[in-house]
Every structure is written in C-alpha cells, then in structure tokens.
Tab-separated table of C-alpha atoms in Angstrom:
chain	number	residue	atom	x	y	z
A	1	UNK	CA	-0.072	-0.009	-0.032
A	2	UNK	CA	1.534	3.331	-1.117
A	3	UNK	CA	-0.060	6.816	-0.936
A	4	UNK	CA	1.061	9.725	-3.176
A	5	UNK	CA	-0.521	13.094	-3.457
A	6	UNK	CA	-1.502	15.362	-6.396
A	7	UNK	CA	-2.688	18.214	-4.199
A	8	UNK	CA	-4.091	18.926	-0.841
A	9	UNK	CA	-1.169	17.660	1.195
A	10	UNK	CA	0.884	20.754	1.574
A	11	UNK	CA	-2.110	23.270	1.695
A	12	UNK	CA	-5.840	23.430	2.295
A	13	UNK	CA	-7.095	23.265	-1.399
A	14	UNK	CA	-6.666	21.023	-4.425
A	15	UNK	CA	-7.318	17.752	-2.648
A	16	UNK	CA	-6.256	14.789	-4.764
A	17	UNK	CA	-4.659	11.528	-3.343
A	18	UNK	CA	-3.683	8.401	-5.139
A	19	UNK	CA	-3.720	4.928	-3.253
A	20	UNK	CA	-1.666	2.217	-4.851
A	21	UNK	CA	-3.044	-1.111	-3.608
A	22	UNK	CA	-0.266	-2.964	-5.363
A	23	UNK	CA	2.180	-2.297	-8.230
A	24	UNK	CA	-0.506	-2.394	-10.873
A	25	UNK	CA	-3.799	-1.044	-9.176
A	26	UNK	CA	-4.630	2.240	-7.745
A	27	UNK	CA	-7.542	4.430	-6.971
A	28	UNK	CA	-7.961	8.228	-6.752
A	29	UNK	CA	-9.534	10.117	-3.764
A	30	UNK	CA	-10.971	13.478	-4.801
A	31	UNK	CA	-9.660	15.784	-7.572
A	32	UNK	CA	-10.021	19.369	-6.493
A	33	UNK	CA	-9.293	22.868	-7.649
A	34	UNK	CA	-6.420	24.893	-6.085
A	35	UNK	CA	-7.416	28.248	-4.528
A	36	UNK	CA	-5.731	31.233	-2.972
A	37	UNK	CA	-1.898	30.962	-2.577
A	38	UNK	CA	-2.222	27.206	-3.678
A	39	UNK	CA	-3.555	28.457	-7.075
A	40	UNK	CA	-0.517	30.697	-7.509
A	41	UNK	CA	1.737	27.777	-7.034
A	42	UNK	CA	-0.352	25.585	-9.368
A	43	UNK	CA	-1.747	28.020	-11.931
A	44	UNK	CA	-2.430	25.241	-14.466
A	45	UNK	CA	-5.411	22.984	-13.536
A	46	UNK	CA	-4.663	20.357	-16.273
A	47	UNK	CA	-3.980	16.819	-15.025
A	48	UNK	CA	-0.188	16.315	-15.167
A	49	UNK	CA	0.013	12.942	-13.529
A	50	UNK	CA	-0.368	9.623	-15.318
A	51	UNK	CA	-3.665	7.816	-15.267
A	52	UNK	CA	-2.024	4.461	-15.551
A	53	UNK	CA	-3.391	2.000	-13.005
A	54	UNK	CA	-6.185	4.359	-11.664
A	55	UNK	CA	-9.311	2.151	-11.687
A	56	UNK	CA	-11.792	4.389	-9.881
A	57	UNK	CA	-12.289	7.863	-8.186
A	58	UNK	CA	-13.669	8.047	-4.723
A	59	UNK	CA	-15.365	11.480	-4.340
A	60	UNK	CA	-15.733	12.563	-0.581
A	61	UNK	CA	-18.067	15.543	-1.341
A	62	UNK	CA	-18.813	18.266	-3.895
A	63	UNK	CA	-16.926	21.295	-2.589
A	64	UNK	CA	-14.910	22.672	-5.480
A	65	UNK	CA	-11.497	22.099	-3.714
A	66	UNK	CA	-12.378	18.430	-3.814
A	67	UNK	CA	-14.034	17.950	-7.127
A	68	UNK	CA	-13.219	20.993	-9.371
A	69	UNK	CA	-10.587	19.281	-11.380
A	70	UNK	CA	-12.879	16.363	-12.489
A	71	UNK	CA	-13.453	18.136	-15.863
A	72	UNK	CA	-9.732	18.163	-16.525
A	73	UNK	CA	-9.429	14.555	-15.298
A	74	UNK	CA	-12.055	13.505	-17.803
A	75	UNK	CA	-10.455	15.597	-20.488
A	76	UNK	CA	-7.216	13.696	-19.840
A	77	UNK	CA	-8.987	10.426	-20.578
A	78	UNK	CA	-10.425	9.134	-17.318
A	79	UNK	CA	-13.367	6.758	-17.906
A	80	UNK	CA	-13.503	4.837	-14.608
A	81	UNK	CA	-16.256	4.556	-12.108
A	82	UNK	CA	-16.767	7.540	-9.718
A	83	UNK	CA	-17.962	6.239	-6.290
A	84	UNK	CA	-19.865	8.658	-3.947
A	85	UNK	CA	-22.935	8.857	-1.707
A	86	UNK	CA	-26.406	9.285	-3.122
A	87	UNK	CA	-26.682	13.008	-2.212
A	88	UNK	CA	-23.301	13.713	-3.605
A	89	UNK	CA	-24.455	12.237	-7.019
A	90	UNK	CA	-27.448	14.583	-6.865
A	91	UNK	CA	-25.417	17.642	-6.227
A	92	UNK	CA	-22.318	17.044	-8.487
A	93	UNK	CA	-23.926	17.977	-11.819
A	94	UNK	CA	-24.801	21.538	-10.340
A	95	UNK	CA	-21.269	21.977	-9.230
A	96	UNK	CA	-19.865	20.675	-12.515
A	97	UNK	CA	-22.052	23.089	-14.410
A	98	UNK	CA	-20.673	25.972	-12.432
A	99	UNK	CA	-17.046	24.779	-12.722
A	100	UNK	CA	-17.382	24.361	-16.506
A	101	UNK	CA	-18.811	27.819	-17.053
A	102	UNK	CA	-15.904	29.234	-15.140
A	103	UNK	CA	-13.031	27.204	-16.533
A	104	UNK	CA	-14.138	25.650	-19.797
A	105	UNK	CA	-17.279	26.862	-21.648
A	106	UNK	CA	-20.557	28.664	-21.229
A	107	UNK	CA	-22.034	26.566	-24.121
A	108	UNK	CA	-24.938	24.807	-22.493
A	109	UNK	CA	-24.917	21.971	-25.123
A	110	UNK	CA	-21.302	21.095	-24.294
A	111	UNK	CA	-22.045	21.387	-20.554
A	112	UNK	CA	-25.024	18.975	-20.889
A	113	UNK	CA	-22.861	16.621	-22.938
A	114	UNK	CA	-20.224	16.599	-20.220
A	115	UNK	CA	-22.694	16.012	-17.480
A	116	UNK	CA	-24.139	13.095	-19.502
A	117	UNK	CA	-20.633	11.587	-19.391
A	118	UNK	CA	-20.404	12.271	-15.740
A	119	UNK	CA	-23.725	10.569	-15.115
A	120	UNK	CA	-22.508	7.423	-16.832
A	121	UNK	CA	-19.505	7.202	-14.627
A	122	UNK	CA	-21.216	8.002	-11.180
A	123	UNK	CA	-22.000	5.041	-9.047
A	124	UNK	CA	-23.674	6.267	-5.887
A	125	UNK	CA	-23.499	3.896	-2.990
A	126	UNK	CA	-25.484	3.640	0.347
A	127	UNK	CA	-23.777	4.346	3.541
A	128	UNK	CA	-22.758	1.693	6.165
A	129	UNK	CA	-22.440	-1.242	3.656
A	130	UNK	CA	-19.498	-2.974	2.079
A	131	UNK	CA	-19.236	-2.771	-1.649
A	132	UNK	CA	-16.722	-4.728	-3.921
A	133	UNK	CA	-14.830	-2.410	-6.289
A	134	UNK	CA	-12.007	-2.788	-8.804
A	135	UNK	CA	-8.741	-4.410	-7.881
A	136	UNK	CA	-10.289	-6.743	-5.436
A	137	UNK	CA	-10.853	-3.957	-2.887
A	138	UNK	CA	-13.979	-3.382	-0.753
A	139	UNK	CA	-15.343	-0.006	0.056
A	140	UNK	CA	-17.618	1.294	2.818
A	141	UNK	CA	-19.054	4.845	3.145
A	142	UNK	CA	-19.721	6.707	6.486
A	143	UNK	CA	-21.304	10.173	6.826
A	144	UNK	CA	-18.628	12.788	7.474
A	145	UNK	CA	-21.033	15.549	8.840
A	146	UNK	CA	-19.358	18.228	6.589
A	147	UNK	CA	-21.951	18.990	4.041
A	148	UNK	CA	-24.904	16.939	2.645
A	149	UNK	CA	-23.485	13.708	1.149
A	150	UNK	CA	-19.981	14.188	2.556
A	151	UNK	CA	-18.357	10.772	3.153
A	152	UNK	CA	-15.540	9.045	5.078
A	153	UNK	CA	-14.236	6.154	2.897
A	154	UNK	CA	-12.952	2.794	4.292
A	155	UNK	CA	-11.012	0.961	1.674
A	156	UNK	CA	-10.196	-2.678	2.417
A	157	UNK	CA	-7.326	-4.002	0.242
A	158	UNK	CA	-7.091	-7.612	-1.005
A	159	UNK	CA	-4.447	-8.407	1.645
A	160	UNK	CA	-6.702	-7.235	4.397
A	161	UNK	CA	-5.013	-3.950	5.050
A	162	UNK	CA	-7.390	-0.950	5.670
A	163	UNK	CA	-7.015	2.646	4.384
A	164	UNK	CA	-9.382	5.221	5.705
A	165	UNK	CA	-9.860	8.650	4.005
A	166	UNK	CA	-11.549	11.116	6.355
A	167	UNK	CA	-12.475	13.627	3.490
A	168	UNK	CA	-13.582	16.930	5.330
A	169	UNK	CA	-15.046	16.118	8.739
A	170	UNK	CA	-17.889	18.150	10.138
A	171	UNK	CA	-18.059	19.704	13.695
A	172	UNK	CA	-20.138	18.429	16.538
A	173	UNK	CA	-23.678	19.874	16.790
A	174	UNK	CA	-24.046	20.900	13.125
A	175	UNK	CA	-27.686	21.882	12.869
A	176	UNK	CA	-28.653	19.939	9.774
A	177	UNK	CA	-26.354	16.911	9.438
A	178	UNK	CA	-25.614	13.805	11.498
A	179	UNK	CA	-22.116	13.948	13.012
A	180	UNK	CA	-19.370	11.590	11.960
A	181	UNK	CA	-18.608	8.269	13.501
A	182	UNK	CA	-15.127	6.634	13.572
A	183	UNK	CA	-14.343	3.429	11.745
A	184	UNK	CA	-13.056	0.361	13.671
A	185	UNK	CA	-9.493	0.297	12.369
A	186	UNK	CA	-7.067	1.806	9.864
A	187	UNK	CA	-3.607	0.696	8.936
A	188	UNK	CA	-3.461	4.100	7.179
A	189	UNK	CA	-5.598	7.063	8.241
A	190	UNK	CA	-5.509	9.999	5.781
A	191	UNK	CA	-7.089	12.912	7.808
A	192	UNK	CA	-7.885	16.458	7.129
A	193	UNK	CA	-6.398	19.099	9.521
A	194	UNK	CA	-7.906	22.465	8.367
A	195	UNK	CA	-8.697	23.555	12.028
A	196	UNK	CA	-6.111	21.246	13.725
A	197	UNK	CA	-4.856	24.122	15.997
A	198	UNK	CA	-8.181	25.718	16.892
A	199	UNK	CA	-11.156	25.167	19.051
A	200	UNK	CA	-14.534	26.560	17.583
A	201	UNK	CA	-16.855	28.628	19.759
A	202	UNK	CA	-19.830	26.676	21.058
A	203	UNK	CA	-23.233	26.576	19.298
A	204	UNK	CA	-24.862	28.788	21.909
A	205	UNK	CA	-22.122	31.374	21.553
A	206	UNK	CA	-22.278	31.395	17.799
A	207	UNK	CA	-26.094	31.812	17.895
A	208	UNK	CA	-25.880	34.719	20.257
A	209	UNK	CA	-23.232	36.463	18.123
A	210	UNK	CA	-25.237	35.911	14.956
A	211	UNK	CA	-28.314	37.248	16.726
A	212	UNK	CA	-26.350	40.389	17.895
A	213	UNK	CA	-25.349	41.119	14.312
A	214	UNK	CA	-28.902	40.561	13.023
A	215	UNK	CA	-30.201	42.907	15.751
A	216	UNK	CA	-27.647	45.519	14.792
A	217	UNK	CA	-28.842	45.368	11.239
A	218	UNK	CA	-32.378	45.970	12.408
A	219	UNK	CA	-31.258	48.948	14.527
A	220	UNK	CA	-28.933	50.758	12.250
A	221	UNK	CA	-30.692	49.813	9.023
A	222	UNK	CA	-27.453	48.718	7.401
A	223	UNK	CA	-26.534	45.696	5.309
A	224	UNK	CA	-24.996	42.462	6.628
A	225	UNK	CA	-23.044	40.555	3.978
A	226	UNK	CA	-22.363	36.872	4.719
A	227	UNK	CA	-19.997	35.401	2.047
A	228	UNK	CA	-20.987	31.817	2.042
A	229	UNK	CA	-20.289	28.616	0.167
A	230	UNK	CA	-23.409	27.700	-1.845
A	231	UNK	CA	-23.467	24.238	-0.287
A	232	UNK	CA	-23.452	23.710	3.440
A	233	UNK	CA	-22.848	27.046	5.069
A	234	UNK	CA	-25.788	28.762	3.305
A	235	UNK	CA	-28.188	26.076	4.405
A	236	UNK	CA	-26.919	26.017	7.998
A	237	UNK	CA	-27.121	29.811	8.321
A	238	UNK	CA	-30.674	29.841	6.854
A	239	UNK	CA	-31.774	27.224	9.276
A	240	UNK	CA	-30.473	29.080	12.297
A	241	UNK	CA	-31.559	32.544	11.062
A	242	UNK	CA	-35.089	31.095	10.753
A	243	UNK	CA	-35.012	30.281	14.455
A	244	UNK	CA	-33.455	33.650	15.504
A	245	UNK	CA	-35.992	35.707	13.565
A	246	UNK	CA	-38.955	33.707	14.931
A	247	UNK	CA	-37.517	34.385	18.518
A	248	UNK	CA	-37.206	38.155	17.779
A	249	UNK	CA	-40.696	38.312	16.224
A	250	UNK	CA	-42.179	36.574	19.427
A	251	UNK	CA	-40.347	39.057	21.573
A	252	UNK	CA	-41.458	42.127	19.664
A	253	UNK	CA	-44.873	40.790	19.069
A	254	UNK	CA	-44.902	41.677	15.404
A	255	UNK	CA	-43.529	40.360	12.005
A	256	UNK	CA	-40.218	41.335	10.684
A	257	UNK	CA	-41.551	41.129	7.160
A	258	UNK	CA	-41.200	44.895	6.482
A	259	UNK	CA	-38.298	45.465	8.708
A	260	UNK	CA	-35.540	43.560	7.001
A	261	UNK	CA	-35.078	41.344	4.008
A	262	UNK	CA	-32.852	38.227	3.958
A	263	UNK	CA	-31.461	37.815	0.347
A	264	UNK	CA	-29.900	34.727	-0.984
A	265	UNK	CA	-28.214	36.007	-4.077
A	266	UNK	CA	-26.825	32.877	-5.515
A	267	UNK	CA	-28.832	30.714	-8.018
A	268	UNK	CA	-26.538	27.844	-7.293
A	269	UNK	CA	-27.253	28.182	-3.535
A	270	UNK	CA	-30.961	28.320	-4.154
A	271	UNK	CA	-30.726	25.098	-6.156
A	272	UNK	CA	-28.647	23.415	-3.518
A	273	UNK	CA	-31.138	24.468	-0.871
A	274	UNK	CA	-34.020	22.771	-2.889
A	275	UNK	CA	-32.005	19.586	-3.063
A	276	UNK	CA	-31.338	19.790	0.774
A	277	UNK	CA	-35.078	20.079	1.268
A	278	UNK	CA	-35.652	17.041	-1.023
A	279	UNK	CA	-33.178	14.999	0.872
A	280	UNK	CA	-34.496	15.439	4.347
A	281	UNK	CA	-34.003	11.722	5.099
A	282	UNK	CA	-30.298	12.575	5.433
A	283	UNK	CA	-30.821	15.421	7.947
A	284	UNK	CA	-29.831	15.063	11.718
A	285	UNK	CA	-32.286	14.040	14.389
A	286	UNK	CA	-32.536	17.651	15.572
A	287	UNK	CA	-33.477	18.876	12.104
A	288	UNK	CA	-35.896	16.003	11.686
A	289	UNK	CA	-37.499	17.204	15.093
A	290	UNK	CA	-37.901	20.735	13.676
A	291	UNK	CA	-39.758	19.377	10.662
A	292	UNK	CA	-42.556	18.167	13.022
A	293	UNK	CA	-43.433	21.842	13.675
A	294	UNK	CA	-41.902	23.631	10.589
A	295	UNK	CA	-42.185	21.851	7.327
A	296	UNK	CA	-39.928	24.440	5.652
A	297	UNK	CA	-37.135	25.388	8.050
A	298	UNK	CA	-34.928	26.731	5.239
A	299	UNK	CA	-37.611	29.202	4.041
A	300	UNK	CA	-39.164	32.037	6.065
A	301	UNK	CA	-41.368	35.027	5.294
A	302	UNK	CA	-38.780	37.584	4.902
A	303	UNK	CA	-36.492	35.514	2.771
A	304	UNK	CA	-35.923	36.537	-0.910
A	305	UNK	CA	-34.047	34.633	-3.548
A	306	UNK	CA	-32.339	36.471	-6.480
A	307	UNK	CA	-32.272	34.721	-9.858
A	308	UNK	CA	-30.623	36.194	-12.947
A	309	UNK	CA	-27.853	38.807	-13.294
A	310	UNK	CA	-30.239	41.728	-14.040
A	311	UNK	CA	-32.275	40.966	-10.868
A	312	UNK	CA	-28.939	40.868	-8.951
A	313	UNK	CA	-27.966	44.327	-10.226
A	314	UNK	CA	-31.378	45.757	-9.548
A	315	UNK	CA	-31.422	44.257	-5.922
A	316	UNK	CA	-27.998	45.809	-5.258
A	317	UNK	CA	-29.015	49.222	-6.681
A	318	UNK	CA	-32.214	49.148	-4.503
A	319	UNK	CA	-30.167	48.402	-1.428
A	320	UNK	CA	-27.634	51.151	-2.029
A	321	UNK	CA	-29.946	53.929	-3.103
A	322	UNK	CA	-32.735	53.395	-0.479
A	323	UNK	CA	-30.433	52.255	2.327
A	324	UNK	CA	-32.691	49.337	3.090
A	325	UNK	CA	-31.766	47.052	5.957
A	326	UNK	CA	-30.887	43.562	4.642
A	327	UNK	CA	-28.867	40.400	5.248
A	328	UNK	CA	-27.264	39.204	2.018
A	329	UNK	CA	-25.979	35.640	1.716
A	330	UNK	CA	-23.887	35.348	-1.485
A	331	UNK	CA	-20.907	33.452	-2.819
A	332	UNK	CA	-18.192	32.891	-3.186
A	333	UNK	CA	-17.271	32.012	0.371
A	334	UNK	CA	-13.721	33.191	0.078
A	335	UNK	CA	-14.658	36.390	-1.918
A	336	UNK	CA	-12.609	35.122	-4.911
A	337	UNK	CA	-15.451	35.815	-7.339
A	338	UNK	CA	-19.213	35.646	-7.674
A	339	UNK	CA	-21.934	38.035	-6.673
A	340	UNK	CA	-20.615	38.813	-3.281
A	341	UNK	CA	-17.925	40.870	-4.925
A	342	UNK	CA	-20.453	43.438	-6.211
A	343	UNK	CA	-21.925	43.858	-2.682
A	344	UNK	CA	-18.451	44.252	-1.183
A	345	UNK	CA	-17.368	46.838	-3.761
A	346	UNK	CA	-20.564	48.933	-3.116
A	347	UNK	CA	-20.880	48.482	0.583
A	348	UNK	CA	-17.481	47.602	2.295
A	349	UNK	CA	-16.845	51.325	2.850
A	350	UNK	CA	-20.021	51.889	4.810
A	351	UNK	CA	-19.759	52.034	8.631
A	352	UNK	CA	-23.366	50.530	8.763
A	353	UNK	CA	-22.260	47.390	6.817
A	354	UNK	CA	-21.373	44.228	8.561
A	355	UNK	CA	-19.403	41.412	7.091
A	356	UNK	CA	-19.810	38.087	8.737
A	357	UNK	CA	-17.334	35.220	7.831
A	358	UNK	CA	-18.472	31.822	8.781
A	359	UNK	CA	-15.983	29.670	6.949
A	360	UNK	CA	-12.338	29.064	6.194
A	361	UNK	CA	-10.535	31.826	4.222
A	362	UNK	CA	-7.571	30.386	2.347
A	363	UNK	CA	-4.382	32.390	2.591
A	364	UNK	CA	-4.058	34.928	-0.168
A	365	UNK	CA	-7.809	35.271	-1.033
A	366	UNK	CA	-9.596	38.649	-0.626
A	367	UNK	CA	-11.650	37.059	2.271
A	368	UNK	CA	-8.490	36.322	4.237
A	369	UNK	CA	-7.330	40.016	3.930
A	370	UNK	CA	-10.721	41.337	5.044
A	371	UNK	CA	-10.902	38.830	7.814
A	372	UNK	CA	-7.491	39.631	9.371
A	373	UNK	CA	-8.442	43.302	9.965
A	374	UNK	CA	-6.734	44.979	7.042
A	375	UNK	CA	-7.636	48.714	6.462
A	376	UNK	CA	-8.155	48.017	2.767
A	377	UNK	CA	-8.535	45.187	0.322
A	378	UNK	CA	-7.904	44.849	-3.401
A	379	UNK	CA	-10.995	43.581	-5.266
A	380	UNK	CA	-10.508	42.712	-8.968
A	381	UNK	CA	-7.475	44.939	-9.039
A	382	UNK	CA	-8.974	47.998	-7.380
A	383	UNK	CA	-8.137	49.108	-3.772
A	384	UNK	CA	-11.142	49.543	-1.457
A	385	UNK	CA	-11.089	51.047	2.109
A	386	UNK	CA	-12.708	48.783	4.730
A	387	UNK	CA	-15.059	50.786	7.094
A	388	UNK	CA	-17.451	47.940	7.597
A	389	UNK	CA	-17.458	45.911	10.824
A	390	UNK	CA	-16.016	42.447	10.251
A	391	UNK	CA	-17.002	39.385	12.293
A	392	UNK	CA	-15.713	35.829	12.410
A	393	UNK	CA	-18.156	33.251	13.663
A	394	UNK	CA	-16.052	30.186	13.780
A	395	UNK	CA	-18.807	28.287	15.396
A	396	UNK	CA	-20.497	28.064	11.927
A	397	UNK	CA	-17.449	26.293	10.338
A	398	UNK	CA	-18.285	23.202	8.451
A	399	UNK	CA	-15.075	21.746	9.530
A	400	UNK	CA	-14.191	19.858	12.682
A	401	UNK	CA	-11.938	21.730	15.066
A	402	UNK	CA	-8.865	20.220	16.958
A	403	UNK	CA	-11.016	18.723	19.736
A	404	UNK	CA	-13.268	16.991	17.154
A	405	UNK	CA	-10.337	15.672	15.026
A	406	UNK	CA	-8.772	14.232	18.143
A	407	UNK	CA	-12.157	12.634	19.059
A	408	UNK	CA	-12.451	11.191	15.601
A	409	UNK	CA	-9.019	9.471	15.989
A	410	UNK	CA	-9.779	8.312	19.550
A	411	UNK	CA	-12.999	6.808	18.435
A	412	UNK	CA	-11.433	3.987	16.458
A	413	UNK	CA	-11.815	0.660	18.125
A	414	UNK	CA	-8.119	-0.182	17.402
A	415	UNK	CA	-5.592	2.646	17.339
A	416	UNK	CA	-4.671	3.695	13.656
A	417	UNK	CA	-1.240	2.142	12.727
A	418	UNK	CA	-0.143	5.388	11.027
A	419	UNK	CA	-1.770	8.718	10.222
A	420	UNK	CA	-1.122	11.089	7.225
A	421	UNK	CA	-2.270	14.674	7.800
A	422	UNK	CA	-3.522	16.622	4.810
A	423	UNK	CA	-5.738	19.560	3.981
A	424	UNK	CA	-4.046	21.949	6.275
A	425	UNK	CA	-1.401	24.760	6.472
A	426	UNK	CA	1.984	23.654	7.636
A	427	UNK	CA	1.836	25.212	11.264
A	428	UNK	CA	-1.637	23.869	11.703
A	429	UNK	CA	-0.614	20.347	10.648
A	430	UNK	CA	2.441	20.454	12.995
A	431	UNK	CA	0.194	21.699	15.922
A	432	UNK	CA	-2.183	18.651	15.416
A	433	UNK	CA	0.759	16.276	14.808
A	434	UNK	CA	2.090	17.436	18.238
A	435	UNK	CA	-1.163	16.656	19.906
A	436	UNK	CA	-1.473	13.225	18.294
A	437	UNK	CA	2.150	12.402	19.143
A	438	UNK	CA	1.470	13.192	22.804
A	439	UNK	CA	-1.393	10.603	22.711
A	440	UNK	CA	0.894	7.976	21.253
A	441	UNK	CA	-0.175	7.981	17.624
A	442	UNK	CA	2.361	7.723	14.784
A	443	UNK	CA	2.069	10.536	12.214
A	444	UNK	CA	4.204	10.200	9.114
C-alpha cells in the first residue's frame, strides 16, 4: 500500500490523493481545484500525473476544492467509475455546471454533454455497507457531517489492510447533518487538518453572536454581508436565522416582514437548498424534529432569492440607493469571485455594513485580507477602504476543530497504525501532529 499526493497535502485546497493497492492497481480520492496561494503555486489545472493504473475515483463531497478538477481529469482520458454517496451524486451536476462555466465553456450543449458523461461514470452507494470495487478491494461509506453527502471512505485491500480517508469532517452539533462516527480500524488514516490548531466557539455562543449582528442590522438599517459557500454554510445559516428571527418576532410581538430582507443572491445556493429540502432523510435528528413543527425550516417569510444577473444588479441598486436594511448571503465563500464581490465593492466602505465570515478563508484570498483586519482590500485589481465591521463566527465552520479531530481518531476501536495529515497549512498540521504524538499516535 503506497499513498502519493497530487494536491491537498501541503495546503488546504486542491485535494487529490492516489492510493496504490499494489504495483498495478490504484484508486484516486478526490480531484479538487487549487485556490488562493495554492492556485498561484499551481496555476495550470490540467492533469499532469499519469492515469495508468487508476481504476476508480472516490469522491468525498462536492466542494470545489475536492471536485473542481474532475472536468480536467475526464479531458485527460479518465473513464473509470466515480464512487460517492447518493446526495453527492445529486449535487455534483450542479457543481460541475458551475465549474465548467468558469473554466471551460458557457455553451450549455457542451455542458450537458459533459454532465451526461459524468452521469454514466457516477456510481452512488449507500452508507454503512461494504461494496466490492475494482482491484479486489472493498469499500464502505460513512457520513462525515461536513456537507450533505460528505463521506468517510474505508478501503479494504485484497491483503486485508485498511486505508481510511476522512475527507472533510464536520463539527459536533451541526444543525442539519448527522455527525461523523469513527471506523473500527485503519492501517493508514488520511485525515484532514484544516482547523487542527483551533477550538471553535460553542453553538450557543455562535447563535448569540449571529443574533447580535442581526439585531444591529435591524437597529442601524445597514446591510450585513455573509460570504458563504453555496453548499453547506448557506443552508446551516438559513436554518439558524429562521429560528433567530422567529424568537425576535415573538419578543417584539410583530412580524419582521417589512423590517429587514434576507436575500440569498446565488442561483446555485438556491438550487442546492432545494436539493437539501428534497433529501430530508439525510438530515440530523435535531433537524428532523424541527420538521414536525416547521415543514420548511430553510424558508421564512422575509426570505428573498435572487435569480438572474439583471435581478441581482437591480437588488444591489435598490439596497444602496434606498439604504434598506438587509442580510445578504452570497458566494463565493472566500470572496474570490461571484456576486458577493459586487456587494463588497458597493458597501464595504459603509460604517453601517457588517461582514460576517462563517467559513475558512484560504491564505491569499480577498476574504483572508478582510478577515484579518486590514484597512483596505484589493478587489478585481482596485483598492477599497474597509469601514465595515468584520465578524468571524468560527462556530459556523463546516470543519471539525482540533477537539473533534482528536475525538475522531480516539473513536477508532483499534488505534490507527499510522496517520497522514492533509488539507491544512504547515503550522496547523504541525500543531495537530504534536497533539497526536502526545497521545501515542504515529504521524508520518
């Protein structure tokens, strides 16, 4: 058993790992896009490694840093099965359509043709069952609790050795998803380390901080901008905002319908939210309980979704000209592009604007500069002064923190024989490695 990396081992983006099960047979785990500083180090997304011996692709989830190079992989000649969970198979065509429009073509006929090819390769598998795959291996999927459909892969080799790929692990107490469970054993555990040196704030803290920002928006009639990934963070935030607004309405004894708009300005996020709604069987026990009293917990009366580009521009003009209080959820989550850029350009210089970061900001992205308290940021080549209040709500991260990562490792019935840390900055990986070393684990 030999593991080599084609991305995601020295940084946080571009995840792509190749597991050789013997000298002739291998499988690929994820094939993601490089972002931020990683993208500057890897400016060409084309596949440069040989496809010889690769018999399948295991896709942990559909975030772009794990799946964004799949079009390039197929362009390079890959025609093997793509194994994933059922929800991931539902979500992937939407992500691929977005990725193709950015990196390949806006020709819908060509995009449809590509998605038809993807559909033939996809082999969605149920969780918690062993499945035979190529090369005499067996595969089992476990929910990872990161985003809908995210998966931990257990790969049993023909010689009985076990490799486990964590993918991206979710935090404890995520509002919508069932949290991860640890496998029994691993001769090799490949584990993410995004927040391997941090402890997230608790759920009660994050809710109270989000509520404070929302109340400020109501009071000063400003705009709160939440740069959010279309999948995962948007749905979690909508779920909790629904509860917060309901509590405020009960307290005030009146509707918030005319006081503030919640605007989801991302067609992709809106479509993801619909799929989330369709796949309620994969929601957590808590979310299932909410469904008994609220059959649409991701939709509320002051929620507006924005469709095409003209509607987006009209919405932005309306907010700026009439100084209407609003909460805007828009992508991209790291402020590297997308509609959130227009909101930032127009509103980042206003003292009544609040910018709320709920997710990871890769080094070198505009989001990371704003998050770190800079006085200015460069957006699309132009310098903008930052007068908005900036907030970091780490409790809404879709990634496990150090405590949860250590809990995942400790949950194995048998201690993993060796651990490879990936998907983390160098100093973060070293901090987590030190914690694991203190507990007697071997990190290579």
